[in-house]
mmCIF file with all atom_site columns, C-alpha atoms in Angstrom:
data_model
loop_
_atom_site.group_PDB
_atom_site.id
_atom_site.type_symbol
_atom_site.label_atom_id
_atom_site.label_alt_id
_atom_site.label_comp_id
_atom_site.label_asym_id
_atom_site.label_entity_id
_atom_site.label_seq_id
_atom_site.pdbx_PDB_ins_code
_atom_site.Cartn_x
_atom_site.Cartn_y
_atom_site.Cartn_z
_atom_site.occupancy
_atom_site.B_iso_or_equiv
_atom_site.pdbx_formal_charge
_atom_site.auth_seq_id
_atom_site.auth_comp_id
_atom_site.auth_asym_id
_atom_site.auth_atom_id
_atom_site.pdbx_PDB_model_num
ATOM 1   C CA . UNK I 1 1   ? -83.145 60.085 -94.362  1.00 0.00 ? 1217 UNK I CA 1
ATOM 2   C CA . UNK I 1 2   ? -84.885 61.705 -91.396  1.00 0.00 ? 1218 UNK I CA 1
ATOM 3   C CA . UNK I 1 3   ? -86.945 64.285 -92.989  1.00 0.00 ? 1219 UNK I CA 1
ATOM 4   C CA . UNK I 1 4   ? -83.939 66.761 -93.110  1.00 0.00 ? 1220 UNK I CA 1
ATOM 5   C CA . UNK I 1 5   ? -83.992 66.969 -97.137  1.00 0.00 ? 1221 UNK I CA 1
ATOM 6   C CA . UNK I 1 6   ? -86.947 68.404 -99.011  1.00 0.00 ? 1222 UNK I CA 1
ATOM 7   C CA . UNK I 1 7   ? -86.249 67.624 -102.814 1.00 0.00 ? 1223 UNK I CA 1
ATOM 8   C CA . UNK I 1 8   ? -89.737 67.703 -104.457 1.00 0.00 ? 1224 UNK I CA 1
ATOM 9   C CA . UNK I 1 9   ? -90.967 66.378 -107.483 1.00 0.00 ? 1225 UNK I CA 1
ATOM 10  C CA . UNK I 1 10  ? -90.836 69.752 -109.083 1.00 0.00 ? 1226 UNK I CA 1
ATOM 11  C CA . UNK I 1 11  ? -86.827 70.480 -107.994 1.00 0.00 ? 1227 UNK I CA 1
ATOM 12  C CA . UNK I 1 12  ? -86.603 67.121 -109.763 1.00 0.00 ? 1228 UNK I CA 1
ATOM 13  C CA . UNK I 1 13  ? -88.201 68.450 -112.860 1.00 0.00 ? 1229 UNK I CA 1
ATOM 14  C CA . UNK I 1 14  ? -86.212 71.510 -112.857 1.00 0.00 ? 1230 UNK I CA 1
ATOM 15  C CA . UNK I 1 15  ? -83.058 69.661 -112.560 1.00 0.00 ? 1231 UNK I CA 1
ATOM 16  C CA . UNK I 1 16  ? -84.165 67.333 -115.664 1.00 0.00 ? 1232 UNK I CA 1
ATOM 17  C CA . UNK I 1 17  ? -84.413 70.744 -117.810 1.00 0.00 ? 1233 UNK I CA 1
ATOM 18  C CA . UNK I 1 18  ? -81.105 71.506 -117.665 1.00 0.00 ? 1234 UNK I CA 1
ATOM 19  C CA . UNK I 1 19  ? -79.429 71.540 -121.031 1.00 0.00 ? 1235 UNK I CA 1
ATOM 20  C CA . UNK I 1 20  ? -76.986 69.033 -119.807 1.00 0.00 ? 1236 UNK I CA 1
ATOM 21  C CA . UNK I 1 21  ? -75.361 67.438 -116.702 1.00 0.00 ? 1237 UNK I CA 1
ATOM 22  C CA . UNK I 1 22  ? -72.605 69.680 -115.244 1.00 0.00 ? 1238 UNK I CA 1
ATOM 23  C CA . UNK I 1 23  ? -69.968 69.380 -112.445 1.00 0.00 ? 1239 UNK I CA 1
ATOM 24  C CA . UNK I 1 24  ? -72.524 69.488 -109.808 1.00 0.00 ? 1240 UNK I CA 1
ATOM 25  C CA . UNK I 1 25  ? -75.337 67.391 -111.129 1.00 0.00 ? 1241 UNK I CA 1
ATOM 26  C CA . UNK I 1 26  ? -75.280 63.822 -112.305 1.00 0.00 ? 1242 UNK I CA 1
ATOM 27  C CA . UNK I 1 27  ? -78.238 61.693 -113.533 1.00 0.00 ? 1243 UNK I CA 1
ATOM 28  C CA . UNK I 1 28  ? -78.161 57.913 -113.621 1.00 0.00 ? 1244 UNK I CA 1
ATOM 29  C CA . UNK I 1 29  ? -81.061 55.578 -114.941 1.00 0.00 ? 1245 UNK I CA 1
ATOM 30  C CA . UNK I 1 30  ? -80.207 52.812 -112.512 1.00 0.00 ? 1246 UNK I CA 1
ATOM 31  C CA . UNK I 1 31  ? -83.618 51.039 -112.691 1.00 0.00 ? 1247 UNK I CA 1
ATOM 32  C CA . UNK I 1 32  ? -82.622 48.140 -110.846 1.00 0.00 ? 1248 UNK I CA 1
ATOM 33  C CA . UNK I 1 33  ? -79.465 48.727 -109.046 1.00 0.00 ? 1249 UNK I CA 1
ATOM 34  C CA . UNK I 1 34  ? -76.423 50.873 -108.774 1.00 0.00 ? 1250 UNK I CA 1
ATOM 35  C CA . UNK I 1 35  ? -72.513 49.574 -107.948 1.00 0.00 ? 1251 UNK I CA 1
ATOM 36  C CA . UNK I 1 36  ? -71.707 50.722 -104.666 1.00 0.00 ? 1252 UNK I CA 1
ATOM 37  C CA . UNK I 1 37  ? -68.307 51.352 -105.724 1.00 0.00 ? 1253 UNK I CA 1
ATOM 38  C CA . UNK I 1 38  ? -69.671 53.769 -108.680 1.00 0.00 ? 1254 UNK I CA 1
ATOM 39  C CA . UNK I 1 39  ? -71.608 55.639 -106.010 1.00 0.00 ? 1255 UNK I CA 1
ATOM 40  C CA . UNK I 1 40  ? -68.392 56.172 -103.765 1.00 0.00 ? 1256 UNK I CA 1
ATOM 41  C CA . UNK I 1 41  ? -66.419 57.366 -107.057 1.00 0.00 ? 1257 UNK I CA 1
ATOM 42  C CA . UNK I 1 42  ? -69.101 59.592 -107.892 1.00 0.00 ? 1258 UNK I CA 1
ATOM 43  C CA . UNK I 1 43  ? -69.753 61.107 -104.379 1.00 0.00 ? 1259 UNK I CA 1
ATOM 44  C CA . UNK I 1 44  ? -65.887 61.874 -104.310 1.00 0.00 ? 1260 UNK I CA 1
ATOM 45  C CA . UNK I 1 45  ? -65.716 63.267 -107.780 1.00 0.00 ? 1261 UNK I CA 1
ATOM 46  C CA . UNK I 1 46  ? -68.850 65.364 -106.965 1.00 0.00 ? 1262 UNK I CA 1
ATOM 47  C CA . UNK I 1 47  ? -67.279 66.631 -103.620 1.00 0.00 ? 1263 UNK I CA 1
ATOM 48  C CA . UNK I 1 48  ? -63.999 67.400 -105.243 1.00 0.00 ? 1264 UNK I CA 1
ATOM 49  C CA . UNK I 1 49  ? -65.749 69.807 -107.928 1.00 0.00 ? 1265 UNK I CA 1
ATOM 50  C CA . UNK I 1 50  ? -67.915 71.884 -105.135 1.00 0.00 ? 1266 UNK I CA 1
ATOM 51  C CA . UNK I 1 51  ? -70.711 69.283 -104.359 1.00 0.00 ? 1267 UNK I CA 1
ATOM 52  C CA . UNK I 1 52  ? -73.788 68.558 -106.124 1.00 0.00 ? 1268 UNK I CA 1
ATOM 53  C CA . UNK I 1 53  ? -76.512 66.024 -106.704 1.00 0.00 ? 1269 UNK I CA 1
ATOM 54  C CA . UNK I 1 54  ? -76.371 62.523 -107.841 1.00 0.00 ? 1270 UNK I CA 1
ATOM 55  C CA . UNK I 1 55  ? -79.894 61.638 -108.846 1.00 0.00 ? 1271 UNK I CA 1
ATOM 56  C CA . UNK I 1 56  ? -80.801 58.170 -109.484 1.00 0.00 ? 1272 UNK I CA 1
ATOM 57  C CA . UNK I 1 57  ? -84.166 56.935 -111.209 1.00 0.00 ? 1273 UNK I CA 1
ATOM 58  C CA . UNK I 1 58  ? -83.530 59.615 -114.385 1.00 0.00 ? 1274 UNK I CA 1
ATOM 59  C CA . UNK I 1 59  ? -82.261 58.775 -117.672 1.00 0.00 ? 1275 UNK I CA 1
ATOM 60  C CA . UNK I 1 60  ? -78.850 60.944 -118.467 1.00 0.00 ? 1276 UNK I CA 1
ATOM 61  C CA . UNK I 1 61  ? -79.988 61.468 -121.923 1.00 0.00 ? 1277 UNK I CA 1
ATOM 62  C CA . UNK I 1 62  ? -82.241 64.386 -122.803 1.00 0.00 ? 1278 UNK I CA 1
ATOM 63  C CA . UNK I 1 63  ? -85.125 64.505 -122.526 1.00 0.00 ? 1279 UNK I CA 1
ATOM 64  C CA . UNK I 1 64  ? -84.227 62.698 -118.964 1.00 0.00 ? 1280 UNK I CA 1
ATOM 65  C CA . UNK I 1 65  ? -87.776 60.991 -118.383 1.00 0.00 ? 1281 UNK I CA 1
ATOM 66  C CA . UNK I 1 66  ? -87.811 59.716 -114.682 1.00 0.00 ? 1282 UNK I CA 1
ATOM 67  C CA . UNK I 1 67  ? -87.776 55.595 -115.216 1.00 0.00 ? 1283 UNK I CA 1
ATOM 68  C CA . UNK I 1 68  ? -87.841 54.901 -111.297 1.00 0.00 ? 1284 UNK I CA 1
ATOM 69  C CA . UNK I 1 69  ? -84.973 53.228 -109.360 1.00 0.00 ? 1285 UNK I CA 1
ATOM 70  C CA . UNK I 1 70  ? -85.072 49.991 -107.069 1.00 0.00 ? 1286 UNK I CA 1
ATOM 71  C CA . UNK I 1 71  ? -81.697 50.765 -106.112 1.00 0.00 ? 1287 UNK I CA 1
ATOM 72  C CA . UNK I 1 72  ? -80.595 51.297 -102.399 1.00 0.00 ? 1288 UNK I CA 1
ATOM 73  C CA . UNK I 1 73  ? -83.872 50.053 -100.924 1.00 0.00 ? 1289 UNK I CA 1
ATOM 74  C CA . UNK I 1 74  ? -82.521 51.152 -97.332  1.00 0.00 ? 1290 UNK I CA 1
ATOM 75  C CA . UNK I 1 75  ? -81.102 54.683 -97.474  1.00 0.00 ? 1291 UNK I CA 1
ATOM 76  C CA . UNK I 1 76  ? -79.957 55.019 -93.985  1.00 0.00 ? 1292 UNK I CA 1
ATOM 77  C CA . UNK I 1 77  ? -77.898 51.912 -94.175  1.00 0.00 ? 1293 UNK I CA 1
ATOM 78  C CA . UNK I 1 78  ? -76.553 53.007 -97.793  1.00 0.00 ? 1294 UNK I CA 1
ATOM 79  C CA . UNK I 1 79  ? -75.655 56.553 -96.488  1.00 0.00 ? 1295 UNK I CA 1
ATOM 80  C CA . UNK I 1 80  ? -73.950 54.871 -93.242  1.00 0.00 ? 1296 UNK I CA 1
ATOM 81  C CA . UNK I 1 81  ? -71.773 52.386 -95.674  1.00 0.00 ? 1297 UNK I CA 1
ATOM 82  C CA . UNK I 1 82  ? -70.969 55.508 -97.905  1.00 0.00 ? 1298 UNK I CA 1
ATOM 83  C CA . UNK I 1 83  ? -69.646 57.586 -95.014  1.00 0.00 ? 1299 UNK I CA 1
ATOM 84  C CA . UNK I 1 84  ? -67.444 54.400 -93.973  1.00 0.00 ? 1300 UNK I CA 1
ATOM 85  C CA . UNK I 1 85  ? -66.160 54.245 -97.556  1.00 0.00 ? 1301 UNK I CA 1
ATOM 86  C CA . UNK I 1 86  ? -65.509 57.877 -98.363  1.00 0.00 ? 1302 UNK I CA 1
ATOM 87  C CA . UNK I 1 87  ? -64.883 59.547 -95.310  1.00 0.00 ? 1303 UNK I CA 1
ATOM 88  C CA . UNK I 1 88  ? -67.446 62.339 -95.429  1.00 0.00 ? 1304 UNK I CA 1
ATOM 89  C CA . UNK I 1 89  ? -71.483 62.680 -94.903  1.00 0.00 ? 1305 UNK I CA 1
ATOM 90  C CA . UNK I 1 90  ? -73.693 62.320 -98.010  1.00 0.00 ? 1306 UNK I CA 1
ATOM 91  C CA . UNK I 1 91  ? -77.322 62.677 -97.167  1.00 0.00 ? 1307 UNK I CA 1
ATOM 92  C CA . UNK I 1 92  ? -79.486 60.241 -99.317  1.00 0.00 ? 1308 UNK I CA 1
ATOM 93  C CA . UNK I 1 93  ? -83.164 60.961 -99.872  1.00 0.00 ? 1309 UNK I CA 1
ATOM 94  C CA . UNK I 1 94  ? -85.946 59.034 -101.565 1.00 0.00 ? 1310 UNK I CA 1
ATOM 95  C CA . UNK I 1 95  ? -88.140 61.315 -103.834 1.00 0.00 ? 1311 UNK I CA 1
ATOM 96  C CA . UNK I 1 96  ? -91.637 60.026 -104.761 1.00 0.00 ? 1312 UNK I CA 1
ATOM 97  C CA . UNK I 1 97  ? -92.188 61.314 -107.939 1.00 0.00 ? 1313 UNK I CA 1
ATOM 98  C CA . UNK I 1 98  ? -95.399 60.827 -109.990 1.00 0.00 ? 1314 UNK I CA 1
ATOM 99  C CA . UNK I 1 99  ? -93.163 58.706 -112.644 1.00 0.00 ? 1315 UNK I CA 1
ATOM 100 C CA . UNK I 1 100 ? -91.405 56.667 -110.065 1.00 0.00 ? 1316 UNK I CA 1
ATOM 101 C CA . UNK I 1 101 ? -88.925 56.580 -107.314 1.00 0.00 ? 1317 UNK I CA 1
ATOM 102 C CA . UNK I 1 102 ? -85.918 58.781 -107.579 1.00 0.00 ? 1318 UNK I CA 1
ATOM 103 C CA . UNK I 1 103 ? -83.085 58.834 -105.370 1.00 0.00 ? 1319 UNK I CA 1
ATOM 104 C CA . UNK I 1 104 ? -80.942 61.865 -104.616 1.00 0.00 ? 1320 UNK I CA 1
ATOM 105 C CA . UNK I 1 105 ? -77.602 61.881 -103.051 1.00 0.00 ? 1321 UNK I CA 1
ATOM 106 C CA . UNK I 1 106 ? -77.014 65.261 -101.362 1.00 0.00 ? 1322 UNK I CA 1
ATOM 107 C CA . UNK I 1 107 ? -72.932 65.712 -101.627 1.00 0.00 ? 1323 UNK I CA 1
ATOM 108 C CA . UNK I 1 108 ? -71.193 68.285 -100.082 1.00 0.00 ? 1324 UNK I CA 1
ATOM 109 C CA . UNK I 1 109 ? -68.117 70.185 -101.214 1.00 0.00 ? 1325 UNK I CA 1
ATOM 110 C CA . UNK I 1 110 ? -64.475 69.314 -100.387 1.00 0.00 ? 1326 UNK I CA 1
ATOM 111 C CA . UNK I 1 111 ? -63.227 71.546 -97.504  1.00 0.00 ? 1327 UNK I CA 1
ATOM 112 C CA . UNK I 1 112 ? -60.888 74.405 -98.725  1.00 0.00 ? 1328 UNK I CA 1
ATOM 113 C CA . UNK I 1 113 ? -57.325 73.443 -99.498  1.00 0.00 ? 1329 UNK I CA 1
ATOM 114 C CA . UNK I 1 114 ? -58.456 69.754 -99.275  1.00 0.00 ? 1330 UNK I CA 1
ATOM 115 C CA . UNK I 1 115 ? -59.253 66.896 -102.075 1.00 0.00 ? 1331 UNK I CA 1
ATOM 116 C CA . UNK I 1 116 ? -61.223 63.845 -101.247 1.00 0.00 ? 1332 UNK I CA 1
ATOM 117 C CA . UNK I 1 117 ? -59.645 60.547 -102.556 1.00 0.00 ? 1333 UNK I CA 1
ATOM 118 C CA . UNK I 1 118 ? -61.031 57.094 -102.790 1.00 0.00 ? 1334 UNK I CA 1
ATOM 119 C CA . UNK I 1 119 ? -58.332 54.111 -102.417 1.00 0.00 ? 1335 UNK I CA 1
ATOM 120 C CA . UNK I 1 120 ? -55.898 56.989 -103.337 1.00 0.00 ? 1336 UNK I CA 1
ATOM 121 C CA . UNK I 1 121 ? -57.449 57.949 -106.601 1.00 0.00 ? 1337 UNK I CA 1
ATOM 122 C CA . UNK I 1 122 ? -58.554 61.830 -106.245 1.00 0.00 ? 1338 UNK I CA 1
ATOM 123 C CA . UNK I 1 123 ? -61.387 61.958 -108.881 1.00 0.00 ? 1339 UNK I CA 1
ATOM 124 C CA . UNK I 1 124 ? -63.043 64.393 -110.884 1.00 0.00 ? 1340 UNK I CA 1
ATOM 125 C CA . UNK I 1 125 ? -65.541 64.111 -113.467 1.00 0.00 ? 1341 UNK I CA 1
ATOM 126 C CA . UNK I 1 126 ? -64.711 64.583 -117.509 1.00 0.00 ? 1342 UNK I CA 1
ATOM 127 C CA . UNK I 1 127 ? -67.688 64.295 -119.602 1.00 0.00 ? 1343 UNK I CA 1
ATOM 128 C CA . UNK I 1 128 ? -69.369 61.013 -118.825 1.00 0.00 ? 1344 UNK I CA 1
ATOM 129 C CA . UNK I 1 129 ? -66.278 59.556 -117.087 1.00 0.00 ? 1345 UNK I CA 1
ATOM 130 C CA . UNK I 1 130 ? -64.630 59.556 -113.597 1.00 0.00 ? 1346 UNK I CA 1
ATOM 131 C CA . UNK I 1 131 ? -60.929 60.345 -114.114 1.00 0.00 ? 1347 UNK I CA 1
ATOM 132 C CA . UNK I 1 132 ? -57.864 60.860 -111.790 1.00 0.00 ? 1348 UNK I CA 1
ATOM 133 C CA . UNK I 1 133 ? -57.440 64.700 -111.135 1.00 0.00 ? 1349 UNK I CA 1
ATOM 134 C CA . UNK I 1 134 ? -54.362 66.251 -113.136 1.00 0.00 ? 1350 UNK I CA 1
ATOM 135 C CA . UNK I 1 135 ? -51.440 67.277 -111.162 1.00 0.00 ? 1351 UNK I CA 1
ATOM 136 C CA . UNK I 1 136 ? -51.950 70.860 -111.650 1.00 0.00 ? 1352 UNK I CA 1
ATOM 137 C CA . UNK I 1 137 ? -55.389 70.486 -110.429 1.00 0.00 ? 1353 UNK I CA 1
ATOM 138 C CA . UNK I 1 138 ? -54.288 68.943 -107.200 1.00 0.00 ? 1354 UNK I CA 1
ATOM 139 C CA . UNK I 1 139 ? -52.045 71.681 -106.829 1.00 0.00 ? 1355 UNK I CA 1
ATOM 140 C CA . UNK I 1 140 ? -54.072 74.507 -107.084 1.00 0.00 ? 1356 UNK I CA 1
ATOM 141 C CA . UNK I 1 141 ? -56.600 72.868 -104.802 1.00 0.00 ? 1357 UNK I CA 1
ATOM 142 C CA . UNK I 1 142 ? -53.811 72.250 -102.070 1.00 0.00 ? 1358 UNK I CA 1
ATOM 143 C CA . UNK I 1 143 ? -52.469 75.631 -102.684 1.00 0.00 ? 1359 UNK I CA 1
ATOM 144 C CA . UNK I 1 144 ? -55.817 77.112 -101.528 1.00 0.00 ? 1360 UNK I CA 1
ATOM 145 C CA . UNK I 1 145 ? -54.503 77.084 -97.986  1.00 0.00 ? 1361 UNK I CA 1
ATOM 146 C CA . UNK I 1 146 ? -56.842 78.455 -95.930  1.00 0.00 ? 1362 UNK I CA 1
ATOM 147 C CA . UNK I 1 147 ? -54.711 79.865 -93.283  1.00 0.00 ? 1363 UNK I CA 1
ATOM 148 C CA . UNK I 1 148 ? -52.597 76.737 -92.587  1.00 0.00 ? 1364 UNK I CA 1
ATOM 149 C CA . UNK I 1 149 ? -49.123 77.468 -91.465  1.00 0.00 ? 1365 UNK I CA 1
ATOM 150 C CA . UNK I 1 150 ? -46.821 76.679 -94.146  1.00 0.00 ? 1366 UNK I CA 1
ATOM 151 C CA . UNK I 1 151 ? -42.586 76.382 -94.155  1.00 0.00 ? 1367 UNK I CA 1
ATOM 152 C CA . UNK I 1 152 ? -43.014 80.412 -95.196  1.00 0.00 ? 1368 UNK I CA 1
ATOM 153 C CA . UNK I 1 153 ? -45.034 81.571 -92.439  1.00 0.00 ? 1369 UNK I CA 1
ATOM 154 C CA . UNK I 1 154 ? -42.697 79.353 -89.895  1.00 0.00 ? 1370 UNK I CA 1
ATOM 155 C CA . UNK I 1 155 ? -39.430 80.794 -91.295  1.00 0.00 ? 1371 UNK I CA 1
ATOM 156 C CA . UNK I 1 156 ? -40.843 84.529 -91.115  1.00 0.00 ? 1372 UNK I CA 1
ATOM 157 C CA . UNK I 1 157 ? -41.743 84.020 -87.680  1.00 0.00 ? 1373 UNK I CA 1
ATOM 158 C CA . UNK I 1 158 ? -38.191 83.456 -86.340  1.00 0.00 ? 1374 UNK I CA 1
#
């Protein structure tokens, strides 16, 4: 999209060497296609966990070969639709890896004190699954504050 991002095939290879996927890096084969709802859900979960990268066209099991992906032929349209669905911008980039087309979604972190939701569900990753955030995790996020005036601050000003 617009040449803003510069993920190189070397960067893809470096990510592939990680011992395991983690909160900020997710691989999906997606050889032919990838479900738009799943894309939205993964972006929300990654944002809630500090941002990261969703990489399509790479097997998620080690040694994680590049398998190429035909999903999302029009990345500009995909990013626009994703923005409408999730309410925050996710940049999408096509990387011409020697072993096949790789798509990288660059997911920003959620703002401090805020959690993103998809259709009312606050999502996070747990192993290979997406799960609803626990109440204690949501409380911790919303408690981050960040300078908002809460009832205590208003009360102490009077």
